[in-house]
Coordinates of C-alpha atoms in Angstrom, one line a residue:
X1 CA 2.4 15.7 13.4
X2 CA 5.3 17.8 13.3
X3 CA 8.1 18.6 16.4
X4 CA 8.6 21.8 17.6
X5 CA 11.2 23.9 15.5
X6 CA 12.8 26.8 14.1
X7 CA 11.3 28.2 11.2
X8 CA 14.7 29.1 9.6
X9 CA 14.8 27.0 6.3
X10 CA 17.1 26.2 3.0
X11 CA 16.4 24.3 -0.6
X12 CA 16.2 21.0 -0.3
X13 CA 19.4 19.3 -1.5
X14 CA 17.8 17.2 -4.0
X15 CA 21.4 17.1 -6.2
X16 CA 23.0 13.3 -4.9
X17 CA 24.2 11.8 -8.6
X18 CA 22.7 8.7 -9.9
X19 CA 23.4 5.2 -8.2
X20 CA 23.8 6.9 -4.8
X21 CA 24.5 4.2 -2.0
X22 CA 22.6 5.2 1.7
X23 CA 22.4 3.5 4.7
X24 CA 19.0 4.0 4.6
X25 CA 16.4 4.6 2.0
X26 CA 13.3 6.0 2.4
X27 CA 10.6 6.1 0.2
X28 CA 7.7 8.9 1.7
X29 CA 8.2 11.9 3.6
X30 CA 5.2 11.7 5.9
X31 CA 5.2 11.1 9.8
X32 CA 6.8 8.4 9.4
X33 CA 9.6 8.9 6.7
X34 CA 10.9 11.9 8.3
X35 CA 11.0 10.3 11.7
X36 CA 12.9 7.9 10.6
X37 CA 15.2 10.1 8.5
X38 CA 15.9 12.8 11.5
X39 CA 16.2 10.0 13.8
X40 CA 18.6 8.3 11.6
X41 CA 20.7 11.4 11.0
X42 CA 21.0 11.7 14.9
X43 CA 22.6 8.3 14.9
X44 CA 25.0 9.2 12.1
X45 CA 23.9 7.3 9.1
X46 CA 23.5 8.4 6.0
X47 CA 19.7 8.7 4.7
X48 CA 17.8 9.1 1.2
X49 CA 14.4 10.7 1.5
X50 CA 12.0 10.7 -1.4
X51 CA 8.9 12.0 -1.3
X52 CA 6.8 12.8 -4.4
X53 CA 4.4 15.5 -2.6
X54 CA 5.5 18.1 0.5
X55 CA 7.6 17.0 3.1
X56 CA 5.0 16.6 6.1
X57 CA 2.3 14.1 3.7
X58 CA -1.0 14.0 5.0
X59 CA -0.8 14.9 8.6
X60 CA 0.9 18.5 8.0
X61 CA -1.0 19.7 4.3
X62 CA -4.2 17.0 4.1
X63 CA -5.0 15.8 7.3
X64 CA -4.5 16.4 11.0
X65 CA -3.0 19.9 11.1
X66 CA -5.4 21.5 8.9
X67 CA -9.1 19.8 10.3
X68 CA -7.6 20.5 13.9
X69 CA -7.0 24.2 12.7
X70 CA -10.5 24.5 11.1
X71 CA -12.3 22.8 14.2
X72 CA -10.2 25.5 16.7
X73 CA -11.8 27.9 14.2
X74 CA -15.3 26.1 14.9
X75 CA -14.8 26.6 18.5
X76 CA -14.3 29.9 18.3
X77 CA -17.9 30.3 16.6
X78 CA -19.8 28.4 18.9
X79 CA -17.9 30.6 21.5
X80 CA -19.0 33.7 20.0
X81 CA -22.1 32.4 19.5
X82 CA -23.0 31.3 23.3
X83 CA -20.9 33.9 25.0
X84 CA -23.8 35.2 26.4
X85 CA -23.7 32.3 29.4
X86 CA -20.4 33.6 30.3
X87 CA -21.8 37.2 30.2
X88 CA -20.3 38.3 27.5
X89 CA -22.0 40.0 24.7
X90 CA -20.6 39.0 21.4
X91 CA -23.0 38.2 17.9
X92 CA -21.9 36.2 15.5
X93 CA -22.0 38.1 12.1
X94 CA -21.2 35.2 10.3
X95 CA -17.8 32.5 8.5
X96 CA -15.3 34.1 6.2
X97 CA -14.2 31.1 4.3
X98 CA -11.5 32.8 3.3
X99 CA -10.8 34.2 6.2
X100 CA -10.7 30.1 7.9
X101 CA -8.7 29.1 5.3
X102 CA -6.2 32.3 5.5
X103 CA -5.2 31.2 9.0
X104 CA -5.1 27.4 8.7
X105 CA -2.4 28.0 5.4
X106 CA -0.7 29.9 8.0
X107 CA -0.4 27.0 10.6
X108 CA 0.4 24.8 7.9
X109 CA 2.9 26.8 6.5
X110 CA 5.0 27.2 9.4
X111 CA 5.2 24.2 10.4
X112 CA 6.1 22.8 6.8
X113 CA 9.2 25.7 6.7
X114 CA 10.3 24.7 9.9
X115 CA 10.4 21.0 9.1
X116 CA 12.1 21.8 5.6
X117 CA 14.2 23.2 7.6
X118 CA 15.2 20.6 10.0
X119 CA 15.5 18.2 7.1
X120 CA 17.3 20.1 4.7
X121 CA 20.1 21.5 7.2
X122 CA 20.8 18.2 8.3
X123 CA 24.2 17.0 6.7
X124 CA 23.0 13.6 6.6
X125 CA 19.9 13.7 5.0
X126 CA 19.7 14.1 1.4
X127 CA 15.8 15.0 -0.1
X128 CA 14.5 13.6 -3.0
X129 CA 11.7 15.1 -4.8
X130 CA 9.7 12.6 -7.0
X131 CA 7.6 9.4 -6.9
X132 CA 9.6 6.4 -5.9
X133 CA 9.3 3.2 -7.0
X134 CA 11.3 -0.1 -5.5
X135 CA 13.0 -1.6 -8.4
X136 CA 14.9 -4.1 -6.5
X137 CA 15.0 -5.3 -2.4
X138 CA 17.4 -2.8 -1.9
X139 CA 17.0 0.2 -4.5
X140 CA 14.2 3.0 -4.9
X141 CA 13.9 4.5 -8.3
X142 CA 12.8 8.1 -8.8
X143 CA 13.0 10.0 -12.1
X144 CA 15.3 7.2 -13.9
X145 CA 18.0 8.1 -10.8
X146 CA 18.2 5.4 -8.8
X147 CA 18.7 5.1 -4.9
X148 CA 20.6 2.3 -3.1
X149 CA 20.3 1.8 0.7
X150 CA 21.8 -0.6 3.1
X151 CA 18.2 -0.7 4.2
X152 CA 15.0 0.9 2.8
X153 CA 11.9 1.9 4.8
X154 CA 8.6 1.8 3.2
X155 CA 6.4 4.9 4.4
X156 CA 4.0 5.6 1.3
X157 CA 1.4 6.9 3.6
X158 CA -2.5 6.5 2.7
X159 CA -5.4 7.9 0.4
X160 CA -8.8 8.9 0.9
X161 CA -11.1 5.8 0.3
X162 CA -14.2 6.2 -1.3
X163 CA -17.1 3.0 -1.7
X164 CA -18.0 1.3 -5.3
X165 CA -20.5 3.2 -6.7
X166 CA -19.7 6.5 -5.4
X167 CA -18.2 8.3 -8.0
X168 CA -15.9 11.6 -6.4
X169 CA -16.0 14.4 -8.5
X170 CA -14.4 17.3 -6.2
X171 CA -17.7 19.4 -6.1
X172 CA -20.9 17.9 -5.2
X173 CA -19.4 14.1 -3.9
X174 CA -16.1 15.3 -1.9
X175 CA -13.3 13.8 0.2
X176 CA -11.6 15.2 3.4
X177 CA -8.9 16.3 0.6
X178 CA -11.7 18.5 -0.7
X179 CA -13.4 19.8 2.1
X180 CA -10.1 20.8 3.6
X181 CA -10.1 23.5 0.5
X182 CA -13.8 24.2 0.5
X183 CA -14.0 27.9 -0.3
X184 CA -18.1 28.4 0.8
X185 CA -20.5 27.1 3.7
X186 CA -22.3 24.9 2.4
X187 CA -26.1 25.0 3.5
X188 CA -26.1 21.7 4.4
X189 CA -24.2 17.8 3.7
X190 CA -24.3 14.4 4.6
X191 CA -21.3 13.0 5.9
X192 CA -20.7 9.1 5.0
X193 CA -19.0 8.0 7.6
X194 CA -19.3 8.2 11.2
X195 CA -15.9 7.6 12.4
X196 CA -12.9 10.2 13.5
X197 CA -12.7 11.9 10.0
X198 CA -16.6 12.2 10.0
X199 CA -17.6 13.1 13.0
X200 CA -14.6 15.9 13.0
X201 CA -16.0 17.2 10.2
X202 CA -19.8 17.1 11.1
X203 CA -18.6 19.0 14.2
X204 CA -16.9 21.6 12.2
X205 CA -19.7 21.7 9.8
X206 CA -22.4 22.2 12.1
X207 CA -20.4 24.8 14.2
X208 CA -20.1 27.0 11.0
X209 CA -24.2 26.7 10.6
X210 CA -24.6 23.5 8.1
X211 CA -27.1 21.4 8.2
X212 CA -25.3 18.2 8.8
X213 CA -26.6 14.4 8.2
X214 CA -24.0 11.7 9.4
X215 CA -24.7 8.3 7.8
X216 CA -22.8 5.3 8.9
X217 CA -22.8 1.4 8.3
X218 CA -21.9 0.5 12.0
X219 CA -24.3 0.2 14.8
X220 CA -22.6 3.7 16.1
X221 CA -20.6 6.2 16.2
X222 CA -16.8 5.9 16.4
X223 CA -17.5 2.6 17.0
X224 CA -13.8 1.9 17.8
X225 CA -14.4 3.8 20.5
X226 CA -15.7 2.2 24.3
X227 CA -19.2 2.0 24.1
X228 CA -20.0 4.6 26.8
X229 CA -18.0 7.1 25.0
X230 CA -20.0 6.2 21.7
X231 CA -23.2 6.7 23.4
X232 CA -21.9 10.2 25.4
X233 CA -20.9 11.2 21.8
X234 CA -24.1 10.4 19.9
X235 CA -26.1 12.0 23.2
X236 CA -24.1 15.3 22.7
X237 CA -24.9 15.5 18.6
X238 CA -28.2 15.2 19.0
X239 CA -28.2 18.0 21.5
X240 CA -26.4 20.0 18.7
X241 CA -28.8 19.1 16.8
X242 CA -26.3 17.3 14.3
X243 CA -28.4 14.3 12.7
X244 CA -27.1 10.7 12.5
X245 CA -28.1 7.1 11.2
X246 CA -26.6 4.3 12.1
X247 CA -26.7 0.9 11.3
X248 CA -27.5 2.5 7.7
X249 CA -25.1 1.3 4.7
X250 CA -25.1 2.6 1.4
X251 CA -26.6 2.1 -1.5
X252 CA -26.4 4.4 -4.0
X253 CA -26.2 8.1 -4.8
X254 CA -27.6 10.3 -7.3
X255 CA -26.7 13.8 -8.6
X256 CA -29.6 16.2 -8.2
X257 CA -30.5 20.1 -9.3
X258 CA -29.2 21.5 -6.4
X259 CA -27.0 18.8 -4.8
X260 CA -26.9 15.4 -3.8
X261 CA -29.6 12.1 -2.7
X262 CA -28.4 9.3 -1.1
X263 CA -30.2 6.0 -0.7
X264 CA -29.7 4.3 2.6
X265 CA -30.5 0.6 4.0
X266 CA -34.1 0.0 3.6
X267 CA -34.9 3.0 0.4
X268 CA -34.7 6.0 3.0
X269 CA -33.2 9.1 1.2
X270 CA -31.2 11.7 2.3
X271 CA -30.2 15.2 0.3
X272 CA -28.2 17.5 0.7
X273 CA -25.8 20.3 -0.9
X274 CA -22.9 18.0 -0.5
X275 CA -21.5 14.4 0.3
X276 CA -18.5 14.3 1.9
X277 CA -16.9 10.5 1.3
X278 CA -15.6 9.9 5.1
X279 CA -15.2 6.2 5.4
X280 CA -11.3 5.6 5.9
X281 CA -8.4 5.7 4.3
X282 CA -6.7 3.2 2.2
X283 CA -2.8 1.9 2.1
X284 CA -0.8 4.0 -0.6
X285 CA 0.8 1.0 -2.0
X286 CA -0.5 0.5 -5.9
X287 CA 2.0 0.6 -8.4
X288 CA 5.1 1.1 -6.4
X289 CA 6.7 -2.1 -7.3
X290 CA 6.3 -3.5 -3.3
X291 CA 4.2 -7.1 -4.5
X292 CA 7.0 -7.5 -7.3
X293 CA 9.9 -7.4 -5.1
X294 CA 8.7 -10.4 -2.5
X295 CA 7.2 -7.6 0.0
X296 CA 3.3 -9.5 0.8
X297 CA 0.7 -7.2 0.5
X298 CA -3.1 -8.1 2.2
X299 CA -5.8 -5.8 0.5
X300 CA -3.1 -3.5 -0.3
X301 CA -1.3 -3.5 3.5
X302 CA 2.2 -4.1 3.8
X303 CA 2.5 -7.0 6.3
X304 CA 5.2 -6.4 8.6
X305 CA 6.1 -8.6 12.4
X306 CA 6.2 -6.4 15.4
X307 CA 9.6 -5.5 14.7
X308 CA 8.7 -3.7 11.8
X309 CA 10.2 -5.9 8.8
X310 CA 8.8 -6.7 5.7
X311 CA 10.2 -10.6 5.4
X312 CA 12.3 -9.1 3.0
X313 CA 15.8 -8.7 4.3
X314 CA 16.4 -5.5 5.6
X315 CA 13.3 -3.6 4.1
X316 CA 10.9 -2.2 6.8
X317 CA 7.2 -0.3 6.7
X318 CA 6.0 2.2 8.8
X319 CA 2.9 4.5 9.4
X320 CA -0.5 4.1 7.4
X321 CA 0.7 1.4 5.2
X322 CA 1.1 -1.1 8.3
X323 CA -2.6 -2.2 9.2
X324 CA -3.2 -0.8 12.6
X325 CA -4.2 2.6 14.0
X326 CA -3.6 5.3 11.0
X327 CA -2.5 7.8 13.2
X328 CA 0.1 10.8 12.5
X329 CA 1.7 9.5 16.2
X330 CA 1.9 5.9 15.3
X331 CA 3.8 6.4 12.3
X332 CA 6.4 9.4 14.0
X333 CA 6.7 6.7 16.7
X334 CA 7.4 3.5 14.5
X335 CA 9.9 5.8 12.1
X336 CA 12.0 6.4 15.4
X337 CA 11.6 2.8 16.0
X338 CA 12.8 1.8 12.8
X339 CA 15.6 4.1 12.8
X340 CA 16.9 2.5 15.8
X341 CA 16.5 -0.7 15.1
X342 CA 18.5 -0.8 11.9
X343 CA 20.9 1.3 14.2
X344 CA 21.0 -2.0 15.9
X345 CA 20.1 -0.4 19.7
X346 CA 17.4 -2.6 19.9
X347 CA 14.3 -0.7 20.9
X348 CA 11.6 -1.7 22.5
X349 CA 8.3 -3.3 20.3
X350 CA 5.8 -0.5 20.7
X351 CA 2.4 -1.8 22.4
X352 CA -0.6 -0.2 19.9
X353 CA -2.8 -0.5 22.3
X354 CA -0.7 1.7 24.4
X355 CA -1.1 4.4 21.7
X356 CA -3.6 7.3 22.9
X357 CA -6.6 8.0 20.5
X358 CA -8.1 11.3 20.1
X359 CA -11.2 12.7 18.3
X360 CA -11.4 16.3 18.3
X361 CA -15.1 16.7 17.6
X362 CA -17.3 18.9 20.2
X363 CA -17.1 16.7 22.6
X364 CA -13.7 15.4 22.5
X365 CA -13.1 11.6 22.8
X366 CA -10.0 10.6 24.4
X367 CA -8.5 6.5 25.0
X368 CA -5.9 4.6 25.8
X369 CA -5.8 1.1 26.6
X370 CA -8.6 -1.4 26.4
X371 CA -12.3 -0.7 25.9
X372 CA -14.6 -2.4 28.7
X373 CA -15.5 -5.1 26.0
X374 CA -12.3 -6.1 25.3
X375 CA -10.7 -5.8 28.7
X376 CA -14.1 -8.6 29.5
X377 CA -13.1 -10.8 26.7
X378 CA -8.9 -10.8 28.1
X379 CA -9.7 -10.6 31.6
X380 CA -13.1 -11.9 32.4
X381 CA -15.1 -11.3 35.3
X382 CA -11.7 -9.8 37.1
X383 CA -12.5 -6.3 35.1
X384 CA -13.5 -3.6 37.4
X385 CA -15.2 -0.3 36.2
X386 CA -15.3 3.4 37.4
X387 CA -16.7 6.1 35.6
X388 CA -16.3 10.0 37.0
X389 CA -18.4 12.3 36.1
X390 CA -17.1 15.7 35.2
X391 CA -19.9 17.3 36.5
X392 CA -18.0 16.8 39.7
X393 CA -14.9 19.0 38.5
X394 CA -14.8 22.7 39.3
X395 CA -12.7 23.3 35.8
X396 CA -15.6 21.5 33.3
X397 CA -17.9 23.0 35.2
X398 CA -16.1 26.6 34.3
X399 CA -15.9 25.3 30.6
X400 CA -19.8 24.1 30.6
X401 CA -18.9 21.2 29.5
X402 CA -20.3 17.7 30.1
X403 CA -18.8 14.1 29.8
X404 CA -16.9 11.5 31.9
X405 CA -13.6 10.2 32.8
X406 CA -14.2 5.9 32.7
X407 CA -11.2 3.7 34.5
X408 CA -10.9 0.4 33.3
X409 CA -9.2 -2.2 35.7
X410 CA -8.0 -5.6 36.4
X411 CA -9.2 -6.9 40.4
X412 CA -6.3 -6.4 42.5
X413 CA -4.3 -5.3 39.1
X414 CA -3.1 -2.4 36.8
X415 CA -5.4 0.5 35.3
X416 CA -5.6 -1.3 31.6
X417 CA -7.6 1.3 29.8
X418 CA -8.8 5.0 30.6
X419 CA -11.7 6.7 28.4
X420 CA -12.4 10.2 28.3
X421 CA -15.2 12.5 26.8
X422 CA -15.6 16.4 27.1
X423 CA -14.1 19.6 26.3
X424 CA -10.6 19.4 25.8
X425 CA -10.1 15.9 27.3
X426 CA -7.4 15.5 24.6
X427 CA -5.1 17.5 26.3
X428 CA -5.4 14.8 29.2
X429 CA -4.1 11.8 27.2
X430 CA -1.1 12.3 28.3
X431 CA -1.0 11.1 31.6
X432 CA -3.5 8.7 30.8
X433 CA -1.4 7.0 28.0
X434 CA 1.4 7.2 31.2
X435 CA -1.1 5.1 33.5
X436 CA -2.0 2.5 30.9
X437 CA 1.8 2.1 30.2
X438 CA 3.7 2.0 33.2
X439 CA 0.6 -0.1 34.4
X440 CA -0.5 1.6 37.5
X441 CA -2.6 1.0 39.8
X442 CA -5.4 3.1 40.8
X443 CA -3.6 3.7 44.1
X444 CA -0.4 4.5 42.5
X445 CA -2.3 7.4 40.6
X446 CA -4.5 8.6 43.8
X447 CA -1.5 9.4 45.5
X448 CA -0.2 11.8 43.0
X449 CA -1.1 15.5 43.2
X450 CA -3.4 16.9 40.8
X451 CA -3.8 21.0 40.6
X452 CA -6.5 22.6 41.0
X453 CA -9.0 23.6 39.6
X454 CA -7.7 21.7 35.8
X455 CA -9.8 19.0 33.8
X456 CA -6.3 17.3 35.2
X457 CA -8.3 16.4 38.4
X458 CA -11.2 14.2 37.1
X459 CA -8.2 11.5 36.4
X460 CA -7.1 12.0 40.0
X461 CA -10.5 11.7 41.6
X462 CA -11.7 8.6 39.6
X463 CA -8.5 6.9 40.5
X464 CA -9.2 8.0 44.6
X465 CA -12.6 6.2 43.7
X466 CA -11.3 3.3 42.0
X467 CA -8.5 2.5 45.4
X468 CA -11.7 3.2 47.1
X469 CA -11.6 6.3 49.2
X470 CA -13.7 8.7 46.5
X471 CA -14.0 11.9 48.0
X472 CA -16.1 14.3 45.2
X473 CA -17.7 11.3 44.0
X474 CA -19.5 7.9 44.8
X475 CA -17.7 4.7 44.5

């Protein structure tokens, strides 16, 4: 996740002498880091930014810029390839790899001068290029230089996770990492995983004509997720003729002539060309010296109170390395939090469940809030329900798109979670994560105006329903 900027860049001033003394050190460059470092820099103190990779970490160069770039890229193809509903006649010839990867560089690329920029023309901020280590409560080591700060923030960032017994070798058994570089189509893959990073790249996969098999330990899909939207999403792959098992863990996998064969709960097999190793990501916290400086660590996450600190005076943790949603906006949010905090303007906690969650697979899934389960197990029998259909809205029906807009409510109370599937219900999230914060009530949202014809209008019309006057639609 990266803000919107110029693309006018410098060198990075990496040149502070040794035994520098910051108001803030920070060790990662990620969301995170660099939230916290431009944010810091706004308030006029003095930061130290190390990062051992490219500014940006895994969001901008591994993770959510690049697979968002190749699944626009995916969208495209299944466009192309069904234009003919639209009356529009198009053929497919086929996916230049190269071609794919050509323009999602591009994306990357500007985005990453553009922040270089921001960072390195900022008189406050000084970059440090290397792998930091914290040698003391107070002081980040990088290439025998070391780095004092009046505070340090801890925003390591996160790795692909792989299983025991799954060996990754880069070609056959792959990572996200990997597949983000693939320079071919393979004919077909499993993917082991069925959650966001899976079912993202299943969706690309199968747009660009793989055979696709998503395996997952869980009774379903981005099980996370409410379990309507799990069950609209799982509805919509089969459809695509992208197969699934569930409830299936792993066992074991063996290299074969021309691939891959996993073995599955109960001896089924599965082969393919590849595996793609989609089952999380882990905290990047080995080795950094975090346990031997009093930080507590649980299964390699840095423990931190709502406020953001470590228990260790005046050391704080932000972004994947906090247990909690590893999301790119989580961490740019907690950075700015952090930065304010030791700025001493007191910001408010942030409420993670108030984060908006998005999975940019064809469908898209969209939440904020609560899921029906877990607004039953807070609120009891006072939790009301409304699901819209967007086969009432003029707009999805234009897209040819199918799915659902589901209100989750307290009796006589605030709008406590809103869950979305269909095409481009991501770009809704926004007003939804508004609702679920400034707790609304369904009559607070059916008075406002939605345009028409926009997606825009399903969260208008299922609120009308939900204060009970539904107009295109049955309450």
């Amino acid at each position: 996740m990266t803000p919107r900027c110029s693309e006018a860049t410098r060198e990075l001033d990496v040149s502070e002498p040794n035994d520098a003394t910051f108001d803030i050190v920070i060790l990662g460059g990620g969301s995170g880091g660099y939230a916290a470092a431009l944010r810091a820099a706004q308030l006029d103190l003095s930061v130290a930014l190390i990062e051992k990779g490219k500014l940006g970490g895994t969001c901008l160069h591994n993770g959510c810029i690049p697979t968002k770039a190749l699944l626009h890229a995916a969208e495209i193809a299944d466009q192309t390839r069904e234009s003919a509903q639209f009356g529009v006649k198009a053929e497919l010839v086929g996916i230049d790899m190269a071609g794919v990867n050509s323009y999602k560089d591009g994306v990357i690329s500007r985005l990453y001068k553009g922040l270089q920029g921001l960072v390195g023309g900022n008189k406050n901020i000084t970059f440090v290029a290397g792998a930091g280590k914290l040698v003391g409560p107070n002081v980040v080591e990088v290439d025998g230089k070391r780095y004092t700060g009046r505070n340090v923030v801890l925003a390591s960032g996160s790795y692909a996770r792989s299983l025991p017994g799954l060996e990754v070798d880069g070609e056959r058994i792959i990572t996200s990492d990997h597949a983000l570089t693939l320079d071919r189509v393979p004919a077909s893959a499993i993917v082991l995983g069925g959650g966001v990073i899976g079912v993202e790249f299943a969706s690309v996969w199968k747009s660009f004509g793989v055979d696709v098999t998503i395996v997952e330990a869980l009774p379903r899909l981005v099980a996370a997720e409410d379990e309507e939207s799990s069950k609209a999403l799982e509805r919509a792959f089969r459809k695509r003729k992208i197969n699934f098992k569930v409830g299936k863990p792993f066992e074991k996998v063996e290299k074969t002539e021309n691939g891959v064969k996993l073995t599955i709960a109960g001896g089924e097999t599965v082969e393919a060309e590849l595996l793609l190793v989609a089952v999380g990501r882990g905290p990047n916290t080995a080795d950094l010296g975090y346990a031997e400086q009093g930080v507590k660590l649980d299964r390699g996450y840095v423990l931190t109170d709502e406020r953001l600190r470590t228990g260790v005076p005046n050391v704080y943790a932000v972004g994947d390395i906090v247990p909690g949603l590893q999301l790119a906006h989580r961490g740019f949010a907690q950075g700015i939090f952090v930065a304010e905090e030791i700025a001493g303007l007191n910001p408010a906690v942030i409420d993670e469940v108030g984060i908006p969650r998005v999975t940019y697979s064809d469908p898209e899934l969209a939440s904020v809030g609560l899921t029906e389960a877990k607004a039953k197990e807070q609120y009891g029998d006072k939790v009301k329900v409304y699901n819209y259909n967007l086969g009432g809205n003029g707009k999805s029906q234009i897209l040819k798109t199918a799915g659902f807009v589901k209100l989750v409510r307290v009796e006589d109370g605030p709008v406590v979670g809103v869950h979305m599937v269909g095409a481009r219900v991501g770009e809704l999230i926004g007003e939804a994560q508004l609702i679920y914060n400034w707790e609304a009530y369904p009559a607070e949202v059916a008075q406002l105006v939605h345009a028409h014809p926009t997606q825009n209008e399903a969260l208008g019309e299922a609120h009308l329903a939900l204060a009970g006057k539904p107009l295109h639609a049955h309450a």
